[in-house]
PDB file of C-alpha atoms in Angstrom:
ATOM      1  CA  SER S  14       0.072  -0.252   0.134  1.00 72.00           C
ATOM      2  CA  LEU S  15       1.023   3.547  -0.578  1.00 82.00           C
ATOM      3  CA  SER S  16       1.788   5.521   2.739  1.00 83.00           C
ATOM      4  CA  LEU S  17       3.642   8.804   2.402  1.00 85.00           C
ATOM      5  CA  LYS S  18       2.782  10.458   5.977  1.00 88.00           C
ATOM      6  CA  GLY S  19       5.239  11.516   8.109  1.00 90.00           C
ATOM      7  CA  LYS S  20       7.955  10.338   5.297  1.00 93.00           C
ATOM      8  CA  PRO S  21      10.510  12.439   3.541  1.00 93.00           C
ATOM      9  CA  VAL S  22       8.529  13.141   0.475  1.00 92.00           C
ATOM     10  CA  LYS S  23      11.367  15.861  -0.854  1.00 93.00           C
ATOM     11  CA  MET S  24      13.476  12.659  -1.171  1.00 94.00           C
ATOM     12  CA  LEU S  25      11.423  10.738  -3.060  1.00 93.00           C
ATOM     13  CA  LEU S  26      10.591  13.489  -5.268  1.00 92.00           C
ATOM     14  CA  LEU S  27      14.150  14.275  -5.684  1.00 94.00           C
ATOM     15  CA  LEU S  28      14.738  10.113  -6.340  1.00 93.00           C
ATOM     16  CA  GLY S  29      12.142  10.531  -9.169  1.00 92.00           C
ATOM     17  CA  PHE S  30      13.709  13.537 -10.643  1.00 93.00           C
ATOM     18  CA  ALA S  31      17.101  11.784 -10.929  1.00 94.00           C
ATOM     19  CA  GLN S  32      15.768   9.057 -12.687  1.00 90.00           C
ATOM     20  CA  PRO S  33      13.817   8.733 -14.863  1.00 90.00           C
ATOM     21  CA  VAL S  34      13.528  12.660 -15.776  1.00 92.00           C
ATOM     22  CA  LEU S  35      17.097  13.814 -15.518  1.00 94.00           C
ATOM     23  CA  TYR S  36      18.588  10.402 -16.641  1.00 95.00           C
ATOM     24  CA  PHE S  37      16.583   9.834 -19.917  1.00 92.00           C
ATOM     25  CA  ILE S  38      17.109  13.808 -20.963  1.00 94.00           C
ATOM     26  CA  PHE S  39      20.769  13.414 -20.623  1.00 96.00           C
ATOM     27  CA  GLU S  40      20.842  10.029 -22.193  1.00 95.00           C
ATOM     28  CA  THR S  41      18.847  10.987 -24.881  1.00 93.00           C
ATOM     29  CA  TYR S  42      20.855  13.894 -26.236  1.00 94.00           C
ATOM     30  CA  GLY S  43      23.945  12.351 -24.950  1.00 94.00           C
ATOM     31  CA  ILE S  44      23.400   9.194 -27.502  1.00 92.00           C
ATOM     32  CA  SER S  45      22.237  11.348 -30.375  1.00 92.00           C
ATOM     33  CA  MET S  46      25.392  13.040 -30.023  1.00 92.00           C
ATOM     34  CA  THR S  47      27.884  10.239 -29.873  1.00 88.00           C
ATOM     35  CA  SER S  48      28.788   7.161 -31.396  1.00 84.00           C
ATOM     36  CA  ALA S  49      27.200   4.243 -30.295  1.00 82.00           C
ATOM     37  CA  ALA S  50      30.581   2.672 -28.617  1.00 79.00           C
ATOM     38  CA  PHE S  51      31.218   6.174 -26.710  1.00 82.00           C
ATOM     39  CA  SER S  52      27.729   6.018 -25.534  1.00 86.00           C
ATOM     40  CA  GLY S  53      27.639   2.415 -24.400  1.00 83.00           C
ATOM     41  CA  VAL S  54      30.893   2.664 -22.556  1.00 82.00           C
ATOM     42  CA  MET S  55      29.971   5.816 -20.928  1.00 87.00           C
ATOM     43  CA  ILE S  56      26.321   4.094 -19.838  1.00 89.00           C
ATOM     44  CA  GLY S  57      28.623   1.170 -18.511  1.00 83.00           C
ATOM     45  CA  LEU S  58      30.455   3.307 -16.027  1.00 87.00           C
ATOM     46  CA  ILE S  59      27.112   3.822 -14.016  1.00 90.00           C
ATOM     47  CA  PRO S  60      27.846   0.839 -11.669  1.00 85.00           C
ATOM     48  CA  VAL S  61      31.162   2.421 -10.969  1.00 87.00           C
ATOM     49  CA  ALA S  62      29.591   5.525 -10.318  1.00 91.00           C
ATOM     50  CA  GLY S  63      27.301   4.457  -7.905  1.00 89.00           C
ATOM     51  CA  VAL S  64      29.707   2.699  -6.007  1.00 87.00           C
ATOM     52  CA  ILE S  65      31.779   5.706  -5.726  1.00 89.00           C
ATOM     53  CA  VAL S  66      28.505   7.773  -4.830  1.00 91.00           C
ATOM     54  CA  GLY S  67      27.853   5.084  -2.188  1.00 89.00           C
ATOM     55  CA  VAL S  68      31.123   5.587  -0.628  1.00 89.00           C
ATOM     56  CA  LEU S  69      31.321   9.284  -0.645  1.00 91.00           C
ATOM     57  CA  PHE S  70      27.864  10.100   0.471  1.00 88.00           C
ATOM     58  CA  LEU S  71      26.035   7.202   1.997  1.00 87.00           C
ATOM     59  CA  LYS S  72      29.424   6.292   3.673  1.00 88.00           C
ATOM     60  CA  GLU S  73      29.158   2.962   2.523  1.00 87.00           C
ATOM     61  CA  ARG S  74      32.006   0.702   2.695  1.00 89.00           C
ATOM     62  CA  CYS S  75      33.469  -1.283  -0.284  1.00 86.00           C
ATOM     63  CA  SER S  76      34.597  -4.769   0.048  1.00 88.00           C
ATOM     64  CA  VAL S  77      37.962  -5.914  -1.477  1.00 91.00           C
ATOM     65  CA  LEU S  78      35.425  -7.768  -4.159  1.00 90.00           C
ATOM     66  CA  GLN S  79      33.498  -4.956  -4.868  1.00 85.00           C
ATOM     67  CA  ALA S  80      36.685  -2.928  -5.485  1.00 86.00           C
ATOM     68  CA  LEU S  81      38.183  -5.418  -7.594  1.00 89.00           C
ATOM     69  CA  PHE S  82      35.105  -5.675  -9.898  1.00 86.00           C
ATOM     70  CA  THR S  83      34.970  -1.692 -10.023  1.00 81.00           C
ATOM     71  CA  ALA S  84      38.450  -1.532 -11.005  1.00 83.00           C
ATOM     72  CA  GLY S  85      37.511  -4.712 -13.532  1.00 84.00           C
ATOM     73  CA  SER S  86      34.865  -2.591 -15.220  1.00 77.00           C
ATOM     74  CA  VAL S  87      37.285   0.809 -15.476  1.00 74.00           C
ATOM     75  CA  VAL S  88      40.126  -1.601 -17.059  1.00 77.00           C
ATOM     76  CA  GLY S  89      37.431  -2.958 -19.434  1.00 75.00           C
ATOM     77  CA  VAL S  90      36.236   0.241 -20.237  1.00 70.00           C
ATOM     78  CA  ALA S  91      39.849   1.251 -20.988  1.00 66.00           C
ATOM     79  CA  MET S  92      40.390  -1.818 -23.018  1.00 72.00           C
ATOM     80  CA  THR S  93      37.313  -0.931 -25.031  1.00 68.00           C
ATOM     81  CA  THR S  94      38.368   2.817 -25.886  1.00 62.00           C
ATOM     82  CA  THR S  95      41.674   1.984 -27.161  1.00 56.00           C
ATOM     83  CA  GLY S  96      40.577   1.732 -30.606  1.00 60.00           C
ATOM     84  CA  GLY S  97      38.973   5.143 -30.594  1.00 60.00           C
ATOM     85  CA  PHE S  98      35.416   6.279 -30.192  1.00 56.00           C
ATOM     86  CA  GLY S  99      34.438   7.584 -33.844  1.00 62.00           C
ATOM     87  CA  ASN S 100      32.257  10.381 -33.113  1.00 64.00           C
ATOM     88  CA  PHE S 101      33.118  12.357 -30.488  1.00 71.00           C
ATOM     89  CA  SER S 102      31.128  15.515 -29.095  1.00 84.00           C
ATOM     90  CA  LEU S 103      32.178  17.217 -26.044  1.00 90.00           C
ATOM     91  CA  PRO S 104      28.269  18.302 -25.418  1.00 94.00           C
ATOM     92  CA  GLY S 105      27.268  14.649 -26.094  1.00 93.00           C
ATOM     93  CA  PHE S 106      29.852  13.424 -23.522  1.00 91.00           C
ATOM     94  CA  LEU S 107      28.901  16.260 -21.188  1.00 95.00           C
ATOM     95  CA  TYR S 108      25.088  14.836 -21.511  1.00 96.00           C
ATOM     96  CA  LEU S 109      26.329  11.434 -21.085  1.00 95.00           C
ATOM     97  CA  VAL S 110      27.989  12.271 -17.756  1.00 95.00           C
ATOM     98  CA  GLY S 111      25.002  14.114 -16.748  1.00 97.00           C
ATOM     99  CA  ALA S 112      23.188  10.633 -17.272  1.00 97.00           C
ATOM    100  CA  VAL S 113      25.918   8.559 -15.036  1.00 96.00           C
ATOM    101  CA  LEU S 114      25.857  11.102 -12.349  1.00 96.00           C
ATOM    102  CA  ALA S 115      21.808  11.022 -12.347  1.00 96.00           C
ATOM    103  CA  ALA S 116      21.617   7.201 -12.461  1.00 96.00           C
ATOM    104  CA  ALA S 117      24.386   7.470  -9.618  1.00 95.00           C
ATOM    105  CA  THR S 118      22.129   9.781  -7.733  1.00 94.00           C
ATOM    106  CA  PHE S 119      19.114   7.517  -8.048  1.00 94.00           C
ATOM    107  CA  THR S 120      21.083   4.290  -6.819  1.00 93.00           C
ATOM    108  CA  ALA S 121      22.147   6.271  -3.920  1.00 92.00           C
ATOM    109  CA  ILE S 122      19.093   8.046  -2.987  1.00 94.00           C
ATOM    110  CA  SER S 123      16.904   4.860  -3.366  1.00 93.00           C
ATOM    111  CA  ARG S 124      19.459   2.614  -1.279  1.00 91.00           C
ATOM    112  CA  SER S 125      19.516   5.507   1.473  1.00 92.00           C
ATOM    113  CA  LEU S 126      15.420   5.546   1.193  1.00 94.00           C
ATOM    114  CA  SER S 127      15.030   1.761   1.589  1.00 92.00           C
ATOM    115  CA  GLY S 128      14.638   1.814   5.202  1.00 92.00           C
ATOM    116  CA  VAL S 129      11.681   4.429   4.909  1.00 93.00           C
ATOM    117  CA  PHE S 130       9.903   3.733   1.665  1.00 93.00           C
ATOM    118  CA  SER S 131       8.700   0.374   0.495  1.00 92.00           C
ATOM    119  CA  ALA S 132      10.080  -0.739  -3.132  1.00 92.00           C
ATOM    120  CA  PHE S 133       6.580  -0.235  -4.250  1.00 91.00           C
ATOM    121  CA  GLU S 134       6.201   3.408  -2.844  1.00 91.00           C
ATOM    122  CA  ARG S 135       9.643   4.441  -4.637  1.00 92.00           C
ATOM    123  CA  THR S 136       8.807   2.385  -7.677  1.00 92.00           C
ATOM    124  CA  TYR S 137       5.170   4.219  -7.799  1.00 90.00           C
ATOM    125  CA  ALA S 138       6.635   7.766  -7.106  1.00 88.00           C
ATOM    126  CA  THR S 139       9.187   7.366  -9.707  1.00 91.00           C
ATOM    127  CA  LEU S 140       6.509   6.296 -12.559  1.00 91.00           C
ATOM    128  CA  CYS S 141       3.973   9.103 -11.347  1.00 90.00           C
ATOM    129  CA  LEU S 142       7.136  11.562 -12.186  1.00 89.00           C
ATOM    130  CA  ALA S 143       7.981   9.876 -15.280  1.00 89.00           C
ATOM    131  CA  CYS S 144       4.317  10.206 -16.244  1.00 89.00           C
ATOM    132  CA  LEU S 145       4.206  13.692 -15.223  1.00 88.00           C
ATOM    133  CA  TYR S 146       7.282  14.663 -17.034  1.00 85.00           C
ATOM    134  CA  LYS S 147       6.401  12.785 -20.401  1.00 83.00           C
ATOM    135  CA  ASN S 148       2.815  14.055 -20.371  1.00 81.00           C
ATOM    136  CA  ASN S 149       4.327  17.691 -19.891  1.00 78.00           C
ATOM    137  CA  ALA S 150       6.807  17.476 -22.237  1.00 70.00           C
ATOM    138  CA  SER S 151       4.539  16.109 -25.219  1.00 68.00           C
ATOM    139  CA  PHE S 152       1.838  18.867 -24.366  1.00 65.00           C
ATOM    140  CA  GLY S 153       4.626  21.852 -24.614  1.00 59.00           C
ATOM    141  CA  ASN S 154       5.716  20.395 -28.013  1.00 54.00           C
ATOM    142  CA  THR S 155       4.484  23.089 -30.138  1.00 48.00           C
ATOM    143  CA  CYS S 156       5.378  21.722 -33.410  1.00 45.00           C
ATOM    144  CA  SER S 157       6.756  18.511 -34.267  1.00 46.00           C
ATOM    145  CA  SER S 158       6.737  15.736 -36.997  1.00 45.00           C
ATOM    146  CA  SER S 159       6.859  12.048 -37.147  1.00 46.00           C
ATOM    147  CA  ARG S 160       6.982  10.052 -40.134  1.00 45.00           C
ATOM    148  CA  ASN S 161       6.526   6.237 -41.135  1.00 44.00           C
ATOM    149  CA  ASP S 162       6.954   4.860 -44.700  1.00 41.00           C
ATOM    150  CA  SER S 163       3.443   5.918 -45.720  1.00 41.00           C
ATOM    151  CA  ILE S 164       2.430   8.707 -43.214  1.00 43.00           C
ATOM    152  CA  THR S 165       3.824  12.074 -42.257  1.00 42.00           C
ATOM    153  CA  SER S 166       2.145  14.198 -39.756  1.00 44.00           C
ATOM    154  CA  ARG S 167       2.933  17.434 -38.200  1.00 45.00           C
ATOM    155  CA  ASN S 168       1.750  18.329 -34.633  1.00 44.00           C
ATOM    156  CA  CYS S 169       1.351  22.262 -34.636  1.00 43.00           C
ATOM    157  CA  GLY S 170      -0.609  23.119 -31.226  1.00 45.00           C
ATOM    158  CA  ASN S 171      -3.736  21.475 -30.911  1.00 45.00           C
ATOM    159  CA  LYS S 172      -3.906  20.492 -34.602  1.00 45.00           C
ATOM    160  CA  THR S 173      -2.568  17.559 -36.410  1.00 44.00           C
ATOM    161  CA  VAL S 174      -1.962  17.437 -39.831  1.00 42.00           C
ATOM    162  CA  SER S 175      -1.642  14.332 -41.842  1.00 43.00           C
ATOM    163  CA  ASN S 176      -0.230  13.264 -45.587  1.00 40.00           C
ATOM    164  CA  ARG S 177      -1.674   9.836 -45.663  1.00 41.00           C
ATOM    165  CA  SER S 178      -1.885   7.451 -48.298  1.00 38.00           C
ATOM    166  CA  ASN S 179      -5.239   6.444 -49.347  1.00 37.00           C
ATOM    167  CA  SER S 180      -5.704   3.111 -48.133  1.00 37.00           C
ATOM    168  CA  LEU S 181      -6.600   3.464 -44.310  1.00 36.00           C
ATOM    169  CA  VAL S 182      -6.960  -0.633 -43.772  1.00 39.00           C
ATOM    170  CA  GLY S 183      -4.958  -1.753 -40.791  1.00 38.00           C
ATOM    171  CA  ARG S 184      -4.480   1.835 -39.465  1.00 36.00           C
ATOM    172  CA  ARG S 185      -5.218   2.647 -35.849  1.00 37.00           C
ATOM    173  CA  PRO S 186      -4.966   5.765 -34.170  1.00 38.00           C
ATOM    174  CA  PHE S 187      -2.105   6.451 -31.910  1.00 36.00           C
ATOM    175  CA  HIS S 188      -2.078   9.170 -29.298  1.00 38.00           C
ATOM    176  CA  ILE S 189       0.978  10.930 -28.071  1.00 40.00           C
ATOM    177  CA  GLY S 190       0.313  13.597 -25.905  1.00 39.00           C
ATOM    178  CA  CYS S 191      -2.328  16.087 -27.794  1.00 37.00           C
ATOM    179  CA  SER S 192      -1.510  14.720 -30.845  1.00 38.00           C
ATOM    180  CA  THR S 193      -3.033  11.580 -32.749  1.00 39.00           C
ATOM    181  CA  HIS S 194      -0.808   9.555 -35.407  1.00 41.00           C
ATOM    182  CA  ASN S 195      -2.257   7.104 -37.356  1.00 40.00           C
ATOM    183  CA  ILE S 196       0.145   4.016 -37.392  1.00 39.00           C
ATOM    184  CA  ASP S 197       0.291   1.272 -40.308  1.00 40.00           C
ATOM    185  CA  ILE S 198      -0.046  -1.442 -37.867  1.00 38.00           C
ATOM    186  CA  ALA S 199       1.344  -3.970 -40.309  1.00 42.00           C
ATOM    187  CA  ASN S 200       4.474  -1.906 -40.877  1.00 41.00           C
ATOM    188  CA  ILE S 201       5.094  -0.737 -36.919  1.00 40.00           C
ATOM    189  CA  SER S 202       8.635  -1.796 -36.990  1.00 42.00           C
ATOM    190  CA  HIS S 203       9.531   0.975 -39.482  1.00 42.00           C
ATOM    191  CA  LEU S 204       7.741   3.693 -37.057  1.00 41.00           C
ATOM    192  CA  HIS S 205      10.118   6.637 -35.977  1.00 42.00           C
ATOM    193  CA  LEU S 206       8.509   9.091 -33.680  1.00 42.00           C
ATOM    194  CA  GLN S 207      10.272  12.500 -33.177  1.00 39.00           C
TER     195      GLN S 207
END
């Protein structure tokens, strides 16, 4: 059951803000600005950052085994990067650092709140914040476009302008925020929403 009375709700909100909100913003922009290899390496550092944040801020003790595996992760990252990263972008790198720090912050806050809030309460709060953020972001989108092979839709304010092929067989409306996009169900694997 959900019981928030007398509990540190601000920390719970910070938990939900760190991840999924901040994490996914940073990760999305970071991945879009860097190569897949570099993004993968950076996201792979999240467990290492989680251990470091736990030691620094939660005063957790790091066992010898944890230290060895953490060092092994860093060595693995170093071995992976010796061949180069391909497309490197400083803003992309900074966004990915933000994603790693947001995930590490989420892990640390979640561990610190585990004695106060149940797993259900923590999950419920993060999902509610994700829903609020995603809905707010989609309503705030004033003019975006989405495409698949046979449909182009533009969402401009409260209007959706669609250029569709003549055949509507197999199409179902798909709602994203305040816009409706018609999707070819048989060809859904080619859908790219932006």
